[in-house]
Amino acid sequence: ASLSAEVDVSVCMAQVFAKEPLDFMLFFSSIQSFMKAAGQGNYAAGCTFKDAFAHRLSCDTDYPVKVINWGYWGSVGTVASKEYNDQMAGLGIGSVEPEEGMDALEKLLAAPVNRLAFMKTAESFDWQGINTGESVALCPQNVSLNMKNILGSVLNRDIKEIRESADFATELSELLFRMMHGQLQAVGLFAEKRQRTETVKRKTGIIDLYDRWLEQSLAVFSEKGLIEYDGESYTARDISPADTDALWKEWEKKKNIWSEHPGMRARAELAEATLRSLPEILTGKTPATDIMFPNSSMELVEGIYKNNDLADYFNNVVADTVSAYINERLKENSEAEIRIFEIGAGTGGTSEVIFEK
């Protein structure tokens, strides 16, 4: 019954207000979500459900869905007795008074967080490994920044080169698709009108390592209309051999044009190297890494990231935005200290850069 009260009210509240443009939705939960007291498993279960339900609900709403996990209230409610107060005091837990509770509630509603646990503790408090020496500080938001200046530094960038690269990339992709179809024919695919994938694998010698690659490739061929594929077998619309010589001549002609653009040149070279070796790679005769990193060299791959028009464009957008933000902050406060945390850097770690005037 105790669990049902928490579950039913939470769900019904979400249903009743589902179409209302609320400013926020607030759930009252308990510290029991974190510290399960003996004899209160029913209440703890209800609170943990409520917390999880509110979090899930927040993913589907345009307004904040917030939860406050209350500590012990000793002056109101069913446990407002001297005996209970003394018992809680012996555990190092004090009573939350109404004025304190409302103040905490206002802080939660105004803060950029969706959840807050609020309880009063004494120095003697020591329950289930909670460290009272740790703290989190919320930095004030800089609402006075001139966002037009920041956005202006980004919007002024020319995207002409990006559009050219995108056009070339589409051209390369279409030709690659036709060439891959021809290379798979060379392995033994599309030799018969209808074949089961497992049968094809057995006949062609494609190793299990590339199961997912083959499945996705067949799905793409199906989207292009060359085959019909149901996940287990395919039906080829045309089993006549592709003219691979003509395809490679077309490739060489296009590659001369693509090579004028550094980013496209790298893509074309890497695609060609792997495409020419595709039959040997799929059958396990040659590891893909031997082709992509010949003699342990990064030469073929590094060009995908270095001098890449698209990557360089967005890297510059980020740099411009950060620079403009720093300038605006320093206008607001010439003594401001600005920290930039780079998560997932190239080394796989986290780096921190501190800018000081």
mmCIF file of C-alpha atoms in Angstrom:
data_model
loop_
_atom_site.group_PDB
_atom_site.id
_atom_site.type_symbol
_atom_site.label_atom_id
_atom_site.label_comp_id
_atom_site.label_asym_id
_atom_site.label_seq_id
_atom_site.Cartn_x
_atom_site.Cartn_y
_atom_site.Cartn_z
ATOM 1 C CA ALA A 1 0.000 0.000 0.000
ATOM 2 C CA SER A 2 2.849 2.378 0.816
ATOM 3 C CA LEU A 3 4.592 1.619 -2.486
ATOM 4 C CA SER A 4 1.335 1.967 -4.417
ATOM 5 C CA ALA A 5 0.705 5.427 -2.978
ATOM 6 C CA GLU A 6 4.031 6.701 -4.310
ATOM 7 C CA VAL A 7 3.768 4.963 -7.687
ATOM 8 C CA ASP A 8 0.113 5.756 -8.438
ATOM 9 C CA VAL A 9 0.318 9.422 -7.476
ATOM 10 C CA SER A 10 3.497 9.955 -9.534
ATOM 11 C CA VAL A 11 2.072 8.325 -12.655
ATOM 12 C CA CYS A 12 -1.333 9.982 -12.361
ATOM 13 C CA MET A 13 0.250 13.402 -11.844
ATOM 14 C CA ALA A 14 2.185 12.966 -15.087
ATOM 15 C CA GLN A 15 -0.973 11.839 -16.915
ATOM 16 C CA VAL A 16 -3.179 14.667 -15.637
ATOM 17 C CA PHE A 17 -0.706 17.409 -16.542
ATOM 18 C CA ALA A 18 0.678 15.768 -19.692
ATOM 19 C CA LYS A 19 -0.658 18.461 -22.051
ATOM 20 C CA GLU A 20 -0.312 21.462 -19.756
ATOM 21 C CA PRO A 21 2.435 24.081 -20.440
ATOM 22 C CA LEU A 22 3.801 23.938 -16.898
ATOM 23 C CA ASP A 23 6.569 26.128 -15.497
ATOM 24 C CA PHE A 24 7.912 23.080 -13.685
ATOM 25 C CA MET A 25 6.853 19.807 -12.052
ATOM 26 C CA LEU A 26 8.129 19.029 -8.562
ATOM 27 C CA PHE A 27 8.293 15.678 -6.770
ATOM 28 C CA PHE A 28 8.727 15.369 -2.991
ATOM 29 C CA SER A 29 10.851 12.325 -2.255
ATOM 30 C CA SER A 30 12.962 11.236 0.700
ATOM 31 C CA ILE A 31 16.538 10.677 1.762
ATOM 32 C CA GLN A 32 15.414 7.051 2.086
ATOM 33 C CA SER A 33 16.308 6.733 -1.607
ATOM 34 C CA PHE A 34 19.940 6.789 -0.496
ATOM 35 C CA MET A 35 19.877 5.509 3.097
ATOM 36 C CA LYS A 36 17.380 2.682 3.602
ATOM 37 C CA ALA A 37 16.306 2.535 7.233
ATOM 38 C CA ALA A 38 15.268 -0.788 8.749
ATOM 39 C CA GLY A 39 11.505 -1.322 8.560
ATOM 40 C CA GLN A 40 10.991 1.216 5.756
ATOM 41 C CA GLY A 41 11.619 -0.909 2.675
ATOM 42 C CA ASN A 42 8.150 -0.084 1.337
ATOM 43 C CA TYR A 43 8.729 3.675 1.593
ATOM 44 C CA ALA A 44 12.285 3.397 0.201
ATOM 45 C CA ALA A 45 10.971 1.442 -2.795
ATOM 46 C CA GLY A 46 8.364 4.122 -3.451
ATOM 47 C CA CYS A 47 10.930 6.903 -3.255
ATOM 48 C CA THR A 48 13.433 5.238 -5.565
ATOM 49 C CA PHE A 49 10.624 4.672 -8.074
ATOM 50 C CA LYS A 50 9.582 8.310 -7.820
ATOM 51 C CA ASP A 51 13.162 9.524 -8.386
ATOM 52 C CA ALA A 52 13.637 7.319 -11.441
ATOM 53 C CA PHE A 53 10.198 8.184 -12.832
ATOM 54 C CA ALA A 54 10.851 11.927 -12.505
ATOM 55 C CA HIS A 55 14.210 11.566 -14.247
ATOM 56 C CA ARG A 56 12.614 9.657 -17.136
ATOM 57 C CA LEU A 57 9.775 12.171 -17.332
ATOM 58 C CA SER A 58 12.265 15.053 -17.599
ATOM 59 C CA CYS A 59 13.501 13.571 -20.889
ATOM 60 C CA ASP A 60 10.068 14.051 -22.491
ATOM 61 C CA THR A 61 8.992 17.483 -21.187
ATOM 62 C CA ASP A 62 9.779 21.035 -22.225
ATOM 63 C CA TYR A 63 9.750 22.192 -18.593
ATOM 64 C CA PRO A 64 11.976 21.206 -15.638
ATOM 65 C CA VAL A 65 10.996 18.111 -13.649
ATOM 66 C CA LYS A 66 12.633 18.402 -10.233
ATOM 67 C CA VAL A 67 12.962 16.163 -7.186
ATOM 68 C CA ILE A 68 13.804 17.063 -3.616
ATOM 69 C CA ASN A 69 14.827 14.229 -1.312
ATOM 70 C CA TRP A 70 13.819 15.403 2.153
ATOM 71 C CA GLY A 71 15.642 14.521 5.315
ATOM 72 C CA TYR A 72 13.991 14.225 8.738
ATOM 73 C CA TRP A 73 11.193 16.684 9.546
ATOM 74 C CA GLY A 74 10.816 16.559 13.338
ATOM 75 C CA SER A 75 8.297 19.289 14.104
ATOM 76 C CA VAL A 76 5.474 18.288 11.728
ATOM 77 C CA GLY A 77 4.043 15.008 10.492
ATOM 78 C CA THR A 78 3.739 11.512 11.922
ATOM 79 C CA VAL A 79 7.218 11.439 13.488
ATOM 80 C CA ALA A 80 6.999 14.785 15.304
ATOM 81 C CA SER A 81 7.609 13.390 18.775
ATOM 82 C CA LYS A 82 10.274 13.918 21.443
ATOM 83 C CA GLU A 83 11.101 10.227 21.441
ATOM 84 C CA TYR A 84 11.754 10.211 17.686
ATOM 85 C CA ASN A 85 13.649 13.491 17.863
ATOM 86 C CA ASP A 86 15.948 12.045 20.519
ATOM 87 C CA GLN A 87 16.463 8.887 18.472
ATOM 88 C CA MET A 88 17.433 10.860 15.355
ATOM 89 C CA ALA A 89 19.653 13.213 17.359
ATOM 90 C CA GLY A 90 21.519 10.156 18.618
ATOM 91 C CA LEU A 91 22.306 9.355 14.958
ATOM 92 C CA GLY A 92 23.574 12.880 14.340
ATOM 93 C CA ILE A 93 20.487 13.913 12.351
ATOM 94 C CA GLY A 94 18.674 17.158 13.071
ATOM 95 C CA SER A 95 15.152 18.250 12.211
ATOM 96 C CA VAL A 96 14.417 20.218 9.039
ATOM 97 C CA GLU A 97 12.180 23.112 10.006
ATOM 98 C CA PRO A 98 9.552 24.519 7.604
ATOM 99 C CA GLU A 99 11.359 27.806 6.937
ATOM 100 C CA GLU A 100 14.609 25.974 6.175
ATOM 101 C CA GLY A 101 12.782 23.525 3.936
ATOM 102 C CA MET A 102 11.109 26.257 1.900
ATOM 103 C CA ASP A 103 14.437 28.044 1.503
ATOM 104 C CA ALA A 104 16.014 24.835 0.169
ATOM 105 C CA LEU A 105 13.063 24.394 -2.180
ATOM 106 C CA GLU A 106 13.519 27.873 -3.619
ATOM 107 C CA LYS A 107 17.207 27.158 -4.204
ATOM 108 C CA LEU A 108 16.343 23.951 -6.095
ATOM 109 C CA LEU A 109 13.771 25.683 -8.308
ATOM 110 C CA ALA A 110 16.217 28.470 -9.177
ATOM 111 C CA ALA A 111 19.260 26.248 -9.720
ATOM 112 C CA PRO A 112 20.307 24.581 -13.006
ATOM 113 C CA VAL A 113 19.975 21.138 -11.401
ATOM 114 C CA ASN A 114 16.979 18.816 -11.238
ATOM 115 C CA ARG A 115 17.584 17.084 -7.929
ATOM 116 C CA LEU A 116 18.494 18.043 -4.382
ATOM 117 C CA ALA A 117 18.751 16.063 -1.153
ATOM 118 C CA PHE A 118 18.302 18.204 1.959
ATOM 119 C CA MET A 119 18.935 17.081 5.531
ATOM 120 C CA LYS A 120 20.443 18.508 8.715
ATOM 121 C CA THR A 121 23.347 16.719 10.313
ATOM 122 C CA ALA A 122 25.534 17.147 13.388
ATOM 123 C CA GLU A 123 29.276 16.521 13.653
ATOM 124 C CA SER A 124 28.526 13.053 15.005
ATOM 125 C CA PHE A 125 26.678 12.079 11.832
ATOM 126 C CA ASP A 126 28.182 9.005 10.172
ATOM 127 C CA TRP A 127 25.753 6.937 8.132
ATOM 128 C CA GLN A 128 26.477 4.550 5.256
ATOM 129 C CA GLY A 129 29.738 6.177 4.180
ATOM 130 C CA ILE A 130 28.366 9.618 3.314
ATOM 131 C CA ASN A 131 31.232 12.116 3.328
ATOM 132 C CA THR A 132 30.038 15.397 4.838
ATOM 133 C CA GLY A 133 33.374 17.007 4.014
ATOM 134 C CA GLU A 134 32.678 17.094 0.271
ATOM 135 C CA SER A 135 30.870 19.999 -1.337
ATOM 136 C CA VAL A 136 29.759 21.256 -4.740
ATOM 137 C CA ALA A 137 29.544 24.927 -5.675
ATOM 138 C CA LEU A 138 27.308 26.206 -8.489
ATOM 139 C CA CYS A 139 28.944 29.087 -10.337
ATOM 140 C CA PRO A 140 26.646 32.030 -11.133
ATOM 141 C CA GLN A 141 25.477 32.269 -14.711
ATOM 142 C CA ASN A 142 26.848 35.142 -16.779
ATOM 143 C CA VAL A 143 23.555 36.586 -17.960
ATOM 144 C CA SER A 144 25.045 39.958 -18.927
ATOM 145 C CA LEU A 145 27.251 38.653 -21.744
ATOM 146 C CA ASN A 146 26.675 40.133 -25.201
ATOM 147 C CA MET A 147 25.707 37.016 -27.140
ATOM 148 C CA LYS A 148 25.484 38.949 -30.431
ATOM 149 C CA ASN A 149 29.225 39.590 -30.320
ATOM 150 C CA ILE A 150 29.905 35.924 -29.595
ATOM 151 C CA LEU A 151 27.597 34.613 -32.335
ATOM 152 C CA GLY A 152 28.878 37.183 -34.817
ATOM 153 C CA SER A 153 32.373 35.760 -34.652
ATOM 154 C CA VAL A 154 30.994 32.376 -35.732
ATOM 155 C CA LEU A 155 28.489 33.463 -38.378
ATOM 156 C CA ASN A 156 31.086 35.431 -40.352
ATOM 157 C CA ARG A 157 33.009 32.323 -41.421
ATOM 158 C CA ASP A 158 32.927 31.389 -45.103
ATOM 159 C CA ILE A 159 31.538 27.902 -45.823
ATOM 160 C CA LYS A 160 32.298 27.879 -49.556
ATOM 161 C CA GLU A 161 35.095 25.316 -49.189
ATOM 162 C CA ILE A 162 32.875 23.116 -47.035
ATOM 163 C CA ARG A 163 30.209 23.045 -49.734
ATOM 164 C CA GLU A 164 32.777 22.104 -52.378
ATOM 165 C CA SER A 165 34.118 19.282 -50.213
ATOM 166 C CA ALA A 166 30.581 18.053 -49.552
ATOM 167 C CA ASP A 167 29.877 17.884 -53.296
ATOM 168 C CA PHE A 168 33.087 15.948 -53.926
ATOM 169 C CA ALA A 169 32.349 13.635 -50.982
ATOM 170 C CA THR A 170 28.939 12.770 -52.448
ATOM 171 C CA GLU A 171 30.539 12.058 -55.822
ATOM 172 C CA LEU A 172 33.191 9.857 -54.211
ATOM 173 C CA SER A 173 30.589 7.989 -52.179
ATOM 174 C CA GLU A 174 28.468 7.143 -55.212
ATOM 175 C CA LEU A 175 31.441 5.854 -57.193
ATOM 176 C CA LEU A 176 32.725 3.881 -54.192
ATOM 177 C CA PHE A 177 29.359 2.190 -53.907
ATOM 178 C CA ARG A 178 29.490 0.958 -57.499
ATOM 179 C CA MET A 179 33.102 -0.169 -57.138
ATOM 180 C CA MET A 180 32.412 -2.024 -53.899
ATOM 181 C CA HIS A 181 29.601 -3.864 -55.671
ATOM 182 C CA GLY A 182 32.109 -4.962 -58.290
ATOM 183 C CA GLN A 183 34.687 -6.029 -55.704
ATOM 184 C CA LEU A 184 32.107 -8.105 -53.831
ATOM 185 C CA GLN A 185 31.215 -9.789 -57.105
ATOM 186 C CA ALA A 186 34.900 -10.696 -57.410
ATOM 187 C CA VAL A 187 34.653 -12.429 -54.026
ATOM 188 C CA GLY A 188 31.589 -14.400 -55.135
ATOM 189 C CA LEU A 189 28.594 -12.372 -54.026
ATOM 190 C CA PHE A 190 25.681 -11.706 -56.396
ATOM 191 C CA ALA A 191 26.690 -14.691 -58.528
ATOM 192 C CA GLU A 192 23.165 -16.164 -58.243
ATOM 193 C CA LYS A 193 19.780 -14.485 -58.224
ATOM 194 C CA ARG A 194 18.841 -15.551 -54.692
ATOM 195 C CA GLN A 195 21.173 -16.701 -51.941
ATOM 196 C CA ARG A 196 21.176 -17.063 -48.172
ATOM 197 C CA THR A 197 23.805 -14.957 -46.425
ATOM 198 C CA GLU A 198 25.209 -17.953 -44.553
ATOM 199 C CA THR A 199 25.540 -19.918 -47.799
ATOM 200 C CA VAL A 200 27.358 -17.025 -49.462
ATOM 201 C CA LYS A 201 29.750 -16.727 -46.535
ATOM 202 C CA ARG A 202 30.575 -20.417 -46.703
ATOM 203 C CA LYS A 203 31.143 -20.375 -50.465
ATOM 204 C CA THR A 204 33.165 -17.164 -50.586
ATOM 205 C CA GLY A 205 35.192 -17.719 -47.417
ATOM 206 C CA ILE A 206 34.220 -14.394 -45.814
ATOM 207 C CA ILE A 207 35.288 -14.732 -42.175
ATOM 208 C CA ASP A 208 32.998 -14.262 -39.155
ATOM 209 C CA LEU A 209 34.841 -11.089 -38.128
ATOM 210 C CA TYR A 210 33.029 -9.235 -40.906
ATOM 211 C CA ASP A 211 29.494 -10.494 -40.234
ATOM 212 C CA ARG A 212 28.198 -7.097 -39.158
ATOM 213 C CA TRP A 213 30.028 -5.364 -42.007
ATOM 214 C CA LEU A 214 28.451 -7.733 -44.551
ATOM 215 C CA GLU A 215 25.001 -7.346 -43.005
ATOM 216 C CA GLN A 216 25.190 -3.557 -43.177
ATOM 217 C CA SER A 217 26.616 -3.595 -46.699
ATOM 218 C CA LEU A 218 23.743 -5.754 -47.951
ATOM 219 C CA ALA A 219 21.283 -3.414 -46.242
ATOM 220 C CA VAL A 220 22.844 -0.457 -48.091
ATOM 221 C CA PHE A 221 22.689 -2.305 -51.430
ATOM 222 C CA SER A 222 19.033 -2.972 -50.689
ATOM 223 C CA GLU A 223 18.397 0.742 -50.041
ATOM 224 C CA LYS A 224 20.048 1.528 -53.382
ATOM 225 C CA GLY A 225 17.664 -0.874 -55.117
ATOM 226 C CA LEU A 226 20.280 -3.325 -56.393
ATOM 227 C CA ILE A 227 19.061 -6.217 -54.243
ATOM 228 C CA GLU A 228 16.191 -7.217 -51.996
ATOM 229 C CA TYR A 229 17.410 -8.169 -48.523
ATOM 230 C CA ASP A 230 15.423 -9.539 -45.562
ATOM 231 C CA GLY A 231 18.259 -10.003 -43.083
ATOM 232 C CA GLU A 232 18.829 -13.686 -43.897
ATOM 233 C CA SER A 233 18.898 -13.883 -47.688
ATOM 234 C CA TYR A 234 19.058 -11.551 -50.670
ATOM 235 C CA THR A 235 17.747 -11.474 -54.219
ATOM 236 C CA ALA A 236 19.996 -9.745 -56.772
ATOM 237 C CA ARG A 237 18.280 -7.758 -59.521
ATOM 238 C CA ASP A 238 21.254 -8.107 -61.879
ATOM 239 C CA ILE A 239 23.973 -10.781 -61.672
ATOM 240 C CA SER A 240 25.908 -9.711 -64.765
ATOM 241 C CA PRO A 241 29.566 -8.994 -63.886
ATOM 242 C CA ALA A 242 30.502 -5.350 -63.343
ATOM 243 C CA ASP A 243 33.024 -3.801 -65.734
ATOM 244 C CA THR A 244 35.713 -3.261 -63.093
ATOM 245 C CA ASP A 245 38.282 -2.000 -65.625
ATOM 246 C CA ALA A 246 35.935 0.805 -66.670
ATOM 247 C CA LEU A 247 35.181 1.586 -63.039
ATOM 248 C CA TRP A 248 38.860 1.895 -62.144
ATOM 249 C CA LYS A 249 39.460 4.163 -65.163
ATOM 250 C CA GLU A 250 36.600 6.382 -63.995
ATOM 251 C CA TRP A 251 38.095 6.324 -60.498
ATOM 252 C CA GLU A 252 41.522 7.471 -61.732
ATOM 253 C CA LYS A 253 39.937 10.301 -63.708
ATOM 254 C CA LYS A 254 37.911 11.519 -60.731
ATOM 255 C CA LYS A 255 40.824 11.083 -58.332
ATOM 256 C CA ASN A 256 42.896 13.604 -60.297
ATOM 257 C CA ILE A 257 40.207 16.206 -59.629
ATOM 258 C CA TRP A 258 39.705 15.248 -55.975
ATOM 259 C CA SER A 259 43.446 15.351 -55.332
ATOM 260 C CA GLU A 260 43.412 19.128 -55.783
ATOM 261 C CA HIS A 261 41.726 19.301 -52.375
ATOM 262 C CA PRO A 262 43.900 18.023 -49.456
ATOM 263 C CA GLY A 263 40.981 16.596 -47.485
ATOM 264 C CA MET A 264 39.574 14.753 -50.499
ATOM 265 C CA ARG A 265 42.979 13.471 -51.580
ATOM 266 C CA ALA A 266 43.438 11.701 -48.239
ATOM 267 C CA ARG A 267 39.984 10.145 -48.390
ATOM 268 C CA ALA A 268 40.452 8.931 -51.939
ATOM 269 C CA GLU A 269 43.851 7.386 -51.206
ATOM 270 C CA LEU A 270 42.619 5.544 -48.116
ATOM 271 C CA ALA A 271 39.446 4.359 -49.889
ATOM 272 C CA GLU A 272 41.422 3.107 -52.879
ATOM 273 C CA ALA A 273 43.922 1.204 -50.741
ATOM 274 C CA THR A 274 41.209 -0.629 -48.792
ATOM 275 C CA LEU A 275 39.006 -1.160 -51.852
ATOM 276 C CA ARG A 276 41.742 -2.814 -53.897
ATOM 277 C CA SER A 277 42.449 -5.185 -51.001
ATOM 278 C CA LEU A 278 38.813 -5.783 -50.056
ATOM 279 C CA PRO A 279 38.627 -9.428 -51.262
ATOM 280 C CA GLU A 280 41.783 -10.366 -49.310
ATOM 281 C CA ILE A 281 40.562 -8.493 -46.222
ATOM 282 C CA LEU A 282 37.112 -10.130 -46.171
ATOM 283 C CA THR A 283 38.546 -13.624 -46.555
ATOM 284 C CA GLY A 284 41.099 -13.082 -43.790
ATOM 285 C CA LYS A 285 44.158 -13.307 -46.030
ATOM 286 C CA THR A 286 45.174 -9.731 -45.176
ATOM 287 C CA PRO A 287 44.392 -7.889 -41.929
ATOM 288 C CA ALA A 288 42.640 -4.569 -42.576
ATOM 289 C CA THR A 289 45.118 -2.859 -40.257
ATOM 290 C CA ASP A 290 47.991 -3.876 -42.566
ATOM 291 C CA ILE A 291 46.343 -1.899 -45.351
ATOM 292 C CA MET A 292 45.287 1.114 -43.292
ATOM 293 C CA PHE A 293 48.583 1.334 -41.399
ATOM 294 C CA PRO A 294 51.258 -0.036 -43.774
ATOM 295 C CA ASN A 295 54.486 -0.774 -41.895
ATOM 296 C CA SER A 296 52.813 0.697 -38.773
ATOM 297 C CA SER A 297 52.653 4.089 -40.508
ATOM 298 C CA MET A 298 49.876 6.652 -39.900
ATOM 299 C CA GLU A 299 50.434 8.207 -43.319
ATOM 300 C CA LEU A 300 47.202 6.962 -44.947
ATOM 301 C CA VAL A 301 44.980 7.783 -41.982
ATOM 302 C CA GLU A 302 46.402 11.073 -40.709
ATOM 303 C CA GLY A 303 45.184 12.961 -43.768
ATOM 304 C CA ILE A 304 41.580 12.171 -42.831
ATOM 305 C CA TYR A 305 41.969 14.403 -39.770
ATOM 306 C CA LYS A 306 44.785 16.746 -40.809
ATOM 307 C CA ASN A 307 43.953 19.502 -43.335
ATOM 308 C CA ASN A 308 40.366 18.269 -43.445
ATOM 309 C CA ASP A 309 38.116 21.145 -44.550
ATOM 310 C CA LEU A 310 35.142 20.031 -42.508
ATOM 311 C CA ALA A 311 37.068 19.256 -39.305
ATOM 312 C CA ASP A 312 39.135 22.443 -39.642
ATOM 313 C CA TYR A 313 35.997 24.526 -40.141
ATOM 314 C CA PHE A 314 34.340 23.334 -36.933
ATOM 315 C CA ASN A 315 37.593 23.463 -34.975
ATOM 316 C CA ASN A 316 37.889 27.105 -36.003
ATOM 317 C CA VAL A 317 34.262 27.732 -35.048
ATOM 318 C CA VAL A 318 34.987 26.402 -31.567
ATOM 319 C CA ALA A 319 38.169 28.481 -31.306
ATOM 320 C CA ASP A 320 36.341 31.642 -32.442
ATOM 321 C CA THR A 321 33.529 31.045 -29.968
ATOM 322 C CA VAL A 322 35.900 30.487 -27.044
ATOM 323 C CA SER A 323 37.953 33.549 -27.960
ATOM 324 C CA ALA A 324 34.854 35.759 -28.238
ATOM 325 C CA TYR A 325 33.515 34.400 -24.949
ATOM 326 C CA ILE A 326 36.801 35.176 -23.174
ATOM 327 C CA ASN A 327 36.780 38.726 -24.540
ATOM 328 C CA GLU A 328 33.205 39.271 -23.339
ATOM 329 C CA ARG A 329 34.015 37.883 -19.893
ATOM 330 C CA LEU A 330 37.030 40.184 -19.571
ATOM 331 C CA LYS A 331 34.897 43.171 -20.566
ATOM 332 C CA GLU A 332 32.531 42.266 -17.749
ATOM 333 C CA ASN A 333 35.285 41.526 -15.228
ATOM 334 C CA SER A 334 38.898 42.319 -16.080
ATOM 335 C CA GLU A 335 40.083 40.084 -13.224
ATOM 336 C CA ALA A 336 38.074 37.051 -14.340
ATOM 337 C CA GLU A 337 39.762 33.671 -14.356
ATOM 338 C CA ILE A 338 38.551 31.392 -17.120
ATOM 339 C CA ARG A 339 39.083 27.645 -17.128
ATOM 340 C CA ILE A 340 38.601 25.398 -20.140
ATOM 341 C CA PHE A 341 38.272 21.658 -19.642
ATOM 342 C CA GLU A 342 38.879 19.570 -22.741
ATOM 343 C CA ILE A 343 37.149 16.221 -22.286
ATOM 344 C CA GLY A 344 38.341 13.252 -24.320
ATOM 345 C CA ALA A 345 41.473 14.814 -25.744
ATOM 346 C CA GLY A 346 43.545 13.060 -28.387
ATOM 347 C CA THR A 347 45.465 11.219 -25.689
ATOM 348 C CA GLY A 348 42.231 9.833 -24.263
ATOM 349 C CA GLY A 349 42.537 11.893 -21.103
ATOM 350 C CA THR A 350 41.333 15.235 -19.812
ATOM 351 C CA SER A 351 43.323 18.425 -20.132
ATOM 352 C CA GLU A 352 42.784 21.763 -18.475
ATOM 353 C CA VAL A 353 43.876 25.138 -19.737
ATOM 354 C CA ILE A 354 43.623 28.223 -17.512
ATOM 355 C CA PHE A 355 43.504 31.655 -19.124
ATOM 356 C CA GLU A 356 44.392 34.568 -16.901
ATOM 357 C CA LYS A 357 44.692 38.209 -17.826
#
